[in-house]
CSV table of N, CA and C in Angstrom, one decimal:
chain,number,residue,atom,x,y,z
R,13,MET,N,-20.8,-14.9,-23.4
R,13,MET,CA,-21.3,-13.6,-23.4
R,13,MET,C,-21.7,-13.1,-22.0
R,14,ARG,N,-22.1,-13.9,-21.2
R,14,ARG,CA,-22.4,-13.5,-19.8
R,14,ARG,C,-21.1,-12.9,-19.1
R,15,ARG,N,-20.0,-13.5,-19.4
R,15,ARG,CA,-18.7,-13.0,-18.8
R,15,ARG,C,-18.5,-11.6,-19.4
R,16,ALA,N,-18.7,-11.4,-20.7
R,16,ALA,CA,-18.5,-10.1,-21.3
R,16,ALA,C,-19.5,-9.0,-20.7
R,17,ILE,N,-20.7,-9.4,-20.4
R,17,ILE,CA,-21.7,-8.6,-19.8
R,17,ILE,C,-21.2,-8.2,-18.4
R,18,GLY,N,-20.7,-9.1,-17.7
R,18,GLY,CA,-20.2,-8.8,-16.3
R,18,GLY,C,-19.0,-7.9,-16.4
R,19,LEU,N,-18.1,-8.0,-17.3
R,19,LEU,CA,-17.0,-7.1,-17.5
R,19,LEU,C,-17.5,-5.7,-17.8
R,20,ALA,N,-18.4,-5.6,-18.7
R,20,ALA,CA,-19.0,-4.2,-19.0
R,20,ALA,C,-19.7,-3.6,-17.8
R,21,ARG,N,-20.5,-4.4,-17.1
R,21,ARG,CA,-21.2,-3.9,-15.9
R,21,ARG,C,-20.3,-3.3,-14.9
R,22,ALA,N,-19.1,-3.9,-14.7
R,22,ALA,CA,-18.2,-3.4,-13.7
R,22,ALA,C,-17.6,-2.0,-14.1
R,23,GLN,N,-17.7,-1.6,-15.4
R,23,GLN,CA,-17.2,-0.4,-15.9
R,23,GLN,C,-18.3,0.7,-16.1
R,24,LEU,N,-19.5,0.4,-15.8
R,24,LEU,CA,-20.6,1.4,-16.0
R,24,LEU,C,-20.3,2.6,-15.1
R,25,GLY,N,-20.4,3.8,-15.8
R,25,GLY,CA,-20.2,5.0,-15.1
R,25,GLY,C,-18.7,5.4,-15.0
R,26,ARG,N,-17.8,4.6,-15.6
R,26,ARG,CA,-16.4,4.9,-15.6
R,26,ARG,C,-15.8,5.2,-17.0
R,27,THR,N,-16.6,5.2,-18.0
R,27,THR,CA,-16.1,5.2,-19.4
R,27,THR,C,-16.3,6.6,-20.1
R,28,GLY,N,-16.6,7.6,-19.3
R,28,GLY,CA,-16.8,8.9,-19.9
R,28,GLY,C,-18.0,8.9,-20.9
R,29,ASP,N,-17.8,9.5,-22.1
R,29,ASP,CA,-18.9,9.6,-23.1
R,29,ASP,C,-19.0,8.2,-23.8
R,30,ASN,N,-18.1,7.3,-23.7
R,30,ASN,CA,-18.2,6.0,-24.4
R,30,ASN,C,-19.0,5.0,-23.6
R,31,PRO,N,-19.6,4.1,-24.2
R,31,PRO,CA,-20.3,3.0,-23.5
R,31,PRO,C,-19.4,2.0,-22.9
R,32,ALA,N,-19.8,1.4,-21.8
R,32,ALA,CA,-19.0,0.3,-21.2
R,32,ALA,C,-19.3,-0.9,-22.1
R,33,VAL,N,-18.2,-1.5,-22.6
R,33,VAL,CA,-18.3,-2.7,-23.4
R,33,VAL,C,-17.4,-3.8,-22.8
R,34,GLY,N,-17.9,-5.0,-22.9
R,34,GLY,CA,-17.1,-6.2,-22.4
R,34,GLY,C,-16.8,-7.0,-23.6
R,35,CYS,N,-15.6,-7.6,-23.6
R,35,CYS,CA,-15.2,-8.4,-24.8
R,35,CYS,C,-14.4,-9.7,-24.2
R,36,VAL,N,-14.8,-10.8,-24.7
R,36,VAL,CA,-14.1,-12.1,-24.4
R,36,VAL,C,-13.7,-12.8,-25.7
R,37,LEU,N,-12.5,-13.1,-25.8
R,37,LEU,CA,-12.0,-13.9,-26.9
R,37,LEU,C,-11.8,-15.3,-26.4
R,38,GLU,N,-12.4,-16.3,-27.2
R,38,GLU,CA,-12.3,-17.7,-26.8
R,38,GLU,C,-11.8,-18.5,-28.0
R,39,SER,N,-10.9,-19.4,-27.7
R,39,SER,CA,-10.4,-20.3,-28.7
R,39,SER,C,-10.2,-21.7,-28.2
R,40,GLY,N,-10.9,-22.7,-28.8
R,40,GLY,CA,-10.8,-24.0,-28.4
R,40,GLY,C,-11.3,-24.2,-27.0
R,41,GLY,N,-12.4,-23.4,-26.6
R,41,GLY,CA,-13.0,-23.6,-25.3
R,41,GLY,C,-12.2,-22.9,-24.2
R,42,VAL,N,-11.1,-22.1,-24.5
R,42,VAL,CA,-10.3,-21.4,-23.5
R,42,VAL,C,-10.4,-19.9,-23.8
R,43,VAL,N,-10.6,-19.2,-22.7
R,43,VAL,CA,-10.5,-17.7,-22.8
R,43,VAL,C,-9.1,-17.3,-23.0
R,44,VAL,N,-8.8,-16.6,-24.2
R,44,VAL,CA,-7.4,-16.2,-24.5
R,44,VAL,C,-7.2,-14.7,-24.3
R,45,GLY,N,-8.3,-14.0,-24.1
R,45,GLY,CA,-8.2,-12.5,-23.8
R,45,GLY,C,-9.6,-12.0,-23.4
R,46,GLU,N,-9.6,-11.1,-22.5
R,46,GLU,CA,-10.9,-10.5,-22.1
R,46,GLU,C,-10.6,-9.1,-21.5
R,47,ALA,N,-11.5,-8.2,-21.7
R,47,ALA,CA,-11.3,-6.8,-21.2
R,47,ALA,C,-12.7,-6.1,-21.3
R,48,ALA,N,-12.7,-4.9,-20.7
R,48,ALA,CA,-13.8,-4.0,-20.7
R,48,ALA,C,-13.2,-2.6,-21.1
R,49,THR,N,-14.1,-1.8,-21.7
R,49,THR,CA,-13.7,-0.4,-22.0
R,49,THR,C,-13.0,0.2,-20.8
R,50,ALA,N,-11.8,0.8,-21.0
R,50,ALA,CA,-11.1,1.4,-19.9
R,50,ALA,C,-11.7,2.6,-19.3
R,51,ASP,N,-11.3,3.0,-18.1
R,51,ASP,CA,-11.7,4.2,-17.5
R,51,ASP,C,-11.5,5.4,-18.5
R,52,GLY,N,-12.5,6.3,-18.6
R,52,GLY,CA,-12.4,7.4,-19.5
R,52,GLY,C,-12.8,7.0,-21.0
R,53,GLY,N,-13.0,5.7,-21.3
R,53,GLY,CA,-13.4,5.3,-22.6
R,53,GLY,C,-12.4,4.8,-23.6
R,54,ARG,N,-11.1,4.9,-23.2
R,54,ARG,CA,-10.1,4.4,-24.1
R,54,ARG,C,-9.0,3.6,-23.3
R,55,PRO,N,-8.5,2.6,-23.7
R,55,PRO,CA,-8.8,1.9,-25.0
R,55,PRO,C,-10.1,1.1,-24.9
R,56,HIS,N,-10.6,0.8,-26.1
R,56,HIS,CA,-11.8,0.0,-26.2
R,56,HIS,C,-11.5,-1.5,-25.7
R,57,ALA,N,-12.6,-2.1,-25.3
R,57,ALA,CA,-12.5,-3.5,-24.8
R,57,ALA,C,-11.9,-4.4,-25.8
R,58,GLU,N,-12.2,-4.4,-27.1
R,58,GLU,CA,-11.7,-5.3,-28.1
R,58,GLU,C,-10.2,-5.1,-28.3
R,59,GLU,N,-9.7,-3.9,-28.3
R,59,GLU,CA,-8.3,-3.7,-28.5
R,59,GLU,C,-7.5,-4.2,-27.4
R,60,GLN,N,-8.0,-4.1,-26.1
R,60,GLN,CA,-7.3,-4.6,-25.0
R,60,GLN,C,-7.3,-6.1,-25.0
R,61,ALA,N,-8.5,-6.7,-25.3
R,61,ALA,CA,-8.6,-8.2,-25.3
R,61,ALA,C,-7.6,-8.8,-26.4
R,62,LEU,N,-7.6,-8.1,-27.5
R,62,LEU,CA,-6.7,-8.6,-28.6
R,62,LEU,C,-5.2,-8.5,-28.2
R,63,GLU,N,-4.9,-7.4,-27.5
R,63,GLU,CA,-3.5,-7.3,-27.0
R,63,GLU,C,-3.1,-8.4,-26.0
R,64,ILE,N,-4.1,-8.8,-25.1
R,64,ILE,CA,-3.8,-9.9,-24.2
R,64,ILE,C,-3.7,-11.2,-24.9
R,65,ALA,N,-4.6,-11.4,-25.9
R,65,ALA,CA,-4.6,-12.7,-26.6
R,65,ALA,C,-3.4,-12.8,-27.5
R,66,GLY,N,-2.9,-11.8,-28.1
R,66,GLY,CA,-1.8,-11.9,-29.1
R,66,GLY,C,-2.1,-12.8,-30.2
R,67,ALA,N,-1.2,-13.7,-30.5
R,67,ALA,CA,-1.3,-14.6,-31.7
R,67,ALA,C,-2.5,-15.6,-31.4
R,68,ARG,N,-2.9,-15.8,-30.2
R,68,ARG,CA,-3.9,-16.7,-29.8
R,68,ARG,C,-5.3,-16.3,-30.3
R,69,ALA,N,-5.4,-15.0,-30.8
R,69,ALA,CA,-6.6,-14.5,-31.3
R,69,ALA,C,-7.0,-15.1,-32.7
R,70,ARG,N,-5.9,-15.5,-33.4
R,70,ARG,CA,-6.2,-16.1,-34.7
R,70,ARG,C,-7.1,-17.4,-34.6
R,71,GLY,N,-8.2,-17.3,-35.3
R,71,GLY,CA,-9.1,-18.5,-35.2
R,71,GLY,C,-10.1,-18.4,-34.1
R,72,ALA,N,-10.0,-17.4,-33.2
R,72,ALA,CA,-10.9,-17.3,-32.0
R,72,ALA,C,-12.3,-16.7,-32.4
R,73,THR,N,-13.1,-16.9,-31.4
R,73,THR,CA,-14.5,-16.3,-31.4
R,73,THR,C,-14.4,-15.2,-30.4
R,74,CYS,N,-15.0,-14.0,-30.8
R,74,CYS,CA,-15.1,-12.8,-30.0
R,74,CYS,C,-16.6,-12.7,-29.5
R,75,TYR,N,-16.7,-12.6,-28.2
R,75,TYR,CA,-18.1,-12.3,-27.7
R,75,TYR,C,-18.0,-10.9,-27.1
R,76,VAL,N,-18.8,-10.0,-27.7
R,76,VAL,CA,-18.8,-8.6,-27.3
R,76,VAL,C,-20.2,-8.0,-27.1
R,77,THR,N,-20.3,-7.2,-26.1
R,77,THR,CA,-21.6,-6.7,-25.7
R,77,THR,C,-22.2,-5.7,-26.6
R,78,LEU,N,-21.3,-5.0,-27.4
R,78,LEU,CA,-21.8,-3.9,-28.3
R,78,LEU,C,-21.0,-4.1,-29.6
R,79,GLU,N,-21.7,-3.9,-30.7
R,79,GLU,CA,-21.1,-4.0,-32.0
R,79,GLU,C,-19.7,-3.3,-32.0
R,80,PRO,N,-18.7,-3.9,-32.5
R,80,PRO,CA,-17.4,-3.3,-32.5
R,80,PRO,C,-17.4,-2.1,-33.4
R,81,CYS,N,-16.7,-1.0,-33.1
R,81,CYS,CA,-16.7,0.2,-33.8
R,81,CYS,C,-16.2,-0.1,-35.3
R,82,GLY,N,-16.8,0.6,-36.2
R,82,GLY,CA,-16.4,0.4,-37.6
R,82,GLY,C,-15.5,1.5,-38.1
R,83,ALA,N,-15.4,2.6,-37.4
R,83,ALA,CA,-14.6,3.8,-37.7
R,83,ALA,C,-14.2,4.5,-36.4
R,84,ARG,N,-13.1,5.2,-36.5
R,84,ARG,CA,-12.6,5.9,-35.3
R,84,ARG,C,-12.4,7.4,-35.7
R,85,SER,N,-12.9,8.3,-34.9
R,85,SER,CA,-12.7,9.7,-35.2
R,85,SER,C,-11.2,10.1,-35.2
R,86,SER,N,-10.4,9.3,-34.4
R,86,SER,CA,-9.0,9.6,-34.3
R,86,SER,C,-8.2,9.2,-35.6
R,87,GLY,N,-8.9,8.4,-36.4
R,87,GLY,CA,-8.2,7.9,-37.6
R,87,GLY,C,-7.5,6.6,-37.4
R,88,GLN,N,-7.4,6.1,-36.1
R,88,GLN,CA,-6.8,4.8,-35.8
R,88,GLN,C,-7.7,3.7,-36.3
R,89,ALA,N,-7.1,2.5,-36.4
R,89,ALA,CA,-7.9,1.3,-36.8
R,89,ALA,C,-9.1,1.1,-35.9
R,90,SER,N,-10.2,0.8,-36.5
R,90,SER,CA,-11.4,0.5,-35.7
R,90,SER,C,-11.3,-0.9,-35.1
R,91,CYS,N,-12.1,-1.1,-34.1
R,91,CYS,CA,-12.1,-2.4,-33.5
R,91,CYS,C,-12.5,-3.5,-34.5
R,92,ALA,N,-13.4,-3.3,-35.4
R,92,ALA,CA,-13.8,-4.2,-36.4
R,92,ALA,C,-12.5,-4.6,-37.3
R,93,GLU,N,-11.8,-3.6,-37.7
R,93,GLU,CA,-10.6,-3.8,-38.4
R,93,GLU,C,-9.5,-4.6,-37.6
R,94,ARG,N,-9.4,-4.2,-36.4
R,94,ARG,CA,-8.4,-4.9,-35.5
R,94,ARG,C,-8.7,-6.4,-35.4
R,95,LEU,N,-10.0,-6.7,-35.2
R,95,LEU,CA,-10.5,-8.1,-35.0
R,95,LEU,C,-10.2,-8.9,-36.3
R,96,ALA,N,-10.5,-8.3,-37.4
R,96,ALA,CA,-10.3,-9.0,-38.7
R,96,ALA,C,-8.8,-9.2,-39.0
R,97,VAL,N,-8.0,-8.2,-38.7
R,97,VAL,CA,-6.5,-8.3,-39.0
R,97,VAL,C,-5.9,-9.4,-38.0
R,98,ALA,N,-6.4,-9.5,-36.8
R,98,ALA,CA,-5.9,-10.4,-35.8
R,98,ALA,C,-6.3,-11.9,-36.2
R,99,GLY,N,-7.2,-12.0,-37.1
R,99,GLY,CA,-7.6,-13.4,-37.6
R,99,GLY,C,-8.8,-14.0,-36.8
R,100,VAL,N,-9.5,-13.2,-36.0
R,100,VAL,CA,-10.7,-13.7,-35.4
R,100,VAL,C,-11.7,-14.1,-36.5
R,101,THR,N,-12.2,-15.3,-36.3
R,101,THR,CA,-13.1,-15.9,-37.4
R,101,THR,C,-14.6,-15.7,-37.1
R,102,ARG,N,-15.0,-15.4,-35.9
R,102,ARG,CA,-16.4,-15.2,-35.6
R,102,ARG,C,-16.6,-14.2,-34.5
R,103,VAL,N,-17.5,-13.3,-34.7
R,103,VAL,CA,-17.9,-12.3,-33.7
R,103,VAL,C,-19.3,-12.4,-33.3
R,104,VAL,N,-19.6,-12.6,-32.1
R,104,VAL,CA,-20.9,-12.7,-31.5
R,104,VAL,C,-21.2,-11.5,-30.7
R,105,ILE,N,-22.3,-10.7,-31.1
R,105,ILE,CA,-22.6,-9.4,-30.6
R,105,ILE,C,-23.9,-9.5,-29.9
R,106,ALA,N,-24.0,-8.9,-28.7
R,106,ALA,CA,-25.3,-8.8,-28.0
R,106,ALA,C,-26.1,-7.6,-28.6
R,107,CYS,N,-25.5,-6.4,-28.6
R,107,CYS,CA,-26.3,-5.2,-29.0
R,107,CYS,C,-25.6,-4.5,-30.2
R,108,GLU,N,-26.4,-4.1,-31.1
R,108,GLU,CA,-25.9,-3.2,-32.2
R,108,GLU,C,-25.6,-1.9,-31.6
R,109,ASP,N,-24.7,-1.2,-32.2
R,109,ASP,CA,-24.4,0.2,-31.8
R,109,ASP,C,-25.6,1.1,-32.1
R,110,PRO,N,-26.1,1.7,-31.1
R,110,PRO,CA,-27.3,2.5,-31.2
R,110,PRO,C,-27.1,3.9,-32.0
R,111,SER,N,-25.9,4.2,-32.2
R,111,SER,CA,-25.6,5.5,-32.8
R,111,SER,C,-26.0,5.4,-34.3
R,112,THR,N,-26.7,6.4,-34.7
R,112,THR,CA,-27.1,6.5,-36.2
R,112,THR,C,-25.9,6.6,-37.1
R,113,PHE,N,-24.9,7.2,-36.5
R,113,PHE,CA,-23.6,7.4,-37.3
R,113,PHE,C,-22.9,6.1,-37.5
R,114,ALA,N,-22.9,5.3,-36.4
R,114,ALA,CA,-22.0,4.1,-36.4
R,114,ALA,C,-22.7,2.8,-36.6
R,115,SER,N,-24.0,2.7,-36.3
R,115,SER,CA,-24.8,1.5,-36.4
R,115,SER,C,-24.6,0.7,-37.7
R,116,GLY,N,-24.2,-0.5,-37.6
R,116,GLY,CA,-24.0,-1.3,-38.8
R,116,GLY,C,-22.6,-1.3,-39.4
R,117,GLN,N,-21.8,-0.2,-39.1
R,117,GLN,CA,-20.5,-0.1,-39.7
R,117,GLN,C,-19.5,-1.2,-39.3
R,118,GLY,N,-19.6,-1.6,-38.0
R,118,GLY,CA,-18.7,-2.6,-37.5
R,118,GLY,C,-19.0,-4.0,-38.1
R,119,THR,N,-20.3,-4.3,-38.1
R,119,THR,CA,-20.7,-5.6,-38.7
R,119,THR,C,-20.4,-5.7,-40.2
R,120,GLU,N,-20.6,-4.5,-40.9
R,120,GLU,CA,-20.4,-4.5,-42.3
R,120,GLU,C,-18.9,-4.7,-42.6
R,121,ARG,N,-18.0,-4.1,-41.8
R,121,ARG,CA,-16.6,-4.2,-42.0
R,121,ARG,C,-16.1,-5.7,-41.7
R,122,LEU,N,-16.7,-6.2,-40.7
R,122,LEU,CA,-16.3,-7.6,-40.3
R,122,LEU,C,-16.8,-8.6,-41.4
R,123,GLY,N,-18.0,-8.4,-41.9
R,123,GLY,CA,-18.5,-9.3,-42.9
R,123,GLY,C,-17.7,-9.2,-44.2
R,124,ALA,N,-17.3,-7.9,-44.6
R,124,ALA,CA,-16.5,-7.7,-45.8
R,124,ALA,C,-15.2,-8.4,-45.7
R,125,ALA,N,-14.7,-8.5,-44.5
R,125,ALA,CA,-13.4,-9.2,-44.2
R,125,ALA,C,-13.5,-10.7,-44.1
R,126,GLY,N,-14.7,-11.2,-44.2
R,126,GLY,CA,-14.9,-12.7,-44.2
R,126,GLY,C,-15.1,-13.2,-42.8
R,127,VAL,N,-15.3,-12.3,-41.8
R,127,VAL,CA,-15.6,-12.8,-40.4
R,127,VAL,C,-17.1,-13.0,-40.3
R,128,ALA,N,-17.4,-14.2,-39.7
R,128,ALA,CA,-18.8,-14.5,-39.4
R,128,ALA,C,-19.3,-13.7,-38.3
R,129,VAL,N,-20.5,-13.1,-38.4
R,129,VAL,CA,-21.0,-12.2,-37.4
R,129,VAL,C,-22.4,-12.7,-37.0
R,130,GLU,N,-22.7,-12.7,-35.7
R,130,GLU,CA,-24.0,-13.0,-35.2
R,130,GLU,C,-24.4,-11.9,-34.3
R,131,SER,N,-25.6,-11.4,-34.4
R,131,SER,CA,-26.0,-10.3,-33.6
R,131,SER,C,-27.3,-10.7,-32.8
R,132,GLY,N,-27.4,-10.0,-31.6
R,132,GLY,CA,-28.6,-10.2,-30.8
R,132,GLY,C,-28.5,-11.3,-29.8
R,133,PHE,N,-27.3,-11.9,-29.6
R,133,PHE,CA,-27.1,-13.0,-28.6
R,133,PHE,C,-27.1,-12.4,-27.2
R,134,LEU,N,-28.1,-12.9,-26.4
R,134,LEU,CA,-28.3,-12.4,-25.0
R,134,LEU,C,-28.6,-10.9,-25.0
R,135,ALA,N,-29.2,-10.4,-26.0
R,135,ALA,CA,-29.5,-9.0,-26.1
R,135,ALA,C,-30.3,-8.5,-24.9
R,136,GLN,N,-31.3,-9.2,-24.5
R,136,GLN,CA,-32.1,-8.8,-23.4
R,136,GLN,C,-31.3,-8.7,-22.1
R,137,GLU,N,-30.3,-9.5,-21.9
R,137,GLU,CA,-29.5,-9.4,-20.7
R,137,GLU,C,-28.5,-8.3,-20.8
R,138,ALA,N,-28.2,-7.8,-22.0
R,138,ALA,CA,-27.1,-6.8,-22.1
R,138,ALA,C,-27.7,-5.4,-22.3
R,139,GLU,N,-29.0,-5.3,-22.7
R,139,GLU,CA,-29.5,-4.0,-23.1
R,139,GLU,C,-29.4,-2.9,-22.0
R,140,PHE,N,-29.5,-3.3,-20.7
R,140,PHE,CA,-29.4,-2.3,-19.6
R,140,PHE,C,-28.0,-1.5,-19.7
R,141,LEU,N,-27.0,-2.1,-20.3
R,141,LEU,CA,-25.7,-1.5,-20.4
R,141,LEU,C,-25.8,-0.2,-21.3
R,142,TYR,N,-26.7,-0.2,-22.2
R,142,TYR,CA,-26.8,0.9,-23.2
R,142,TYR,C,-28.0,1.8,-23.1
R,143,ASP,N,-28.7,1.7,-22.0
R,143,ASP,CA,-29.9,2.5,-21.8
R,143,ASP,C,-29.7,4.0,-22.1
R,144,SER,N,-28.5,4.5,-21.7
R,144,SER,CA,-28.3,6.0,-21.9
R,144,SER,C,-27.7,6.3,-23.3
R,145,TYR,N,-27.5,5.3,-24.1
R,145,TYR,CA,-26.9,5.5,-25.5
R,145,TYR,C,-27.9,5.3,-26.6
R,146,ARG,N,-29.1,5.1,-26.3
R,146,ARG,CA,-30.1,4.8,-27.4
R,146,ARG,C,-31.5,5.4,-27.0
R,147,PRO,N,-32.3,5.7,-28.0
R,147,PRO,CA,-33.7,6.2,-27.6
R,147,PRO,C,-34.4,5.1,-26.8
R,148,ALA,N,-35.2,5.6,-25.9
R,148,ALA,CA,-35.9,4.7,-25.0
R,148,ALA,C,-36.8,3.6,-25.7
R,149,THR,N,-37.2,3.9,-26.9
R,149,THR,CA,-38.1,2.9,-27.6
R,149,THR,C,-37.2,1.9,-28.4
R,150,GLN,N,-35.9,2.0,-28.4
R,150,GLN,CA,-35.1,1.1,-29.2
R,150,GLN,C,-34.4,0.2,-28.2
R,151,GLY,N,-34.5,-1.1,-28.5
R,151,GLY,CA,-33.8,-2.1,-27.7
R,151,GLY,C,-32.5,-2.6,-28.4
R,152,CYS,N,-31.9,-3.6,-27.9
R,152,CYS,CA,-30.7,-4.1,-28.5
R,152,CYS,C,-30.9,-5.1,-29.6
R,153,GLU,N,-32.1,-5.6,-29.7
R,153,GLU,CA,-32.3,-6.7,-30.7
R,153,GLU,C,-31.8,-6.3,-32.1
R,154,HIS,N,-31.3,-7.3,-32.7
R,154,HIS,CA,-30.9,-7.1,-34.1
R,154,HIS,C,-32.1,-7.1,-35.0
R,155,PRO,N,-32.3,-6.1,-35.9
R,155,PRO,CA,-33.5,-6.1,-36.7
R,155,PRO,C,-33.6,-7.3,-37.7
């Protein structure tokens, strides 16, 4: 997760209206894909990391600094859907999506697809990434 936090940190201020997210895919102790939200906010970190990993994503664990999106305004597959279709078996999340529209959608989709989800991992280390995306009284911790 610390690697994912570092990837996101490097993109702070470069992702437009979207938050800077870091994603690391690990399988058998080896990083098989990693990325951060691209300049301007697209593509998302998860979709880039999945593209890098290819078939090696099957059975992998995903470490991601922010809950994967559960829906896309563009109608394209969400990051949660992409992770499930790729065969990722576990997703470890630092911070829930602070958006009242999106919060919980990604974890719900992942769980419904049979993907194990853990939230709040190293949340205190990652919360600075999303200071501008949530109310000041809300932290990253999973309720």
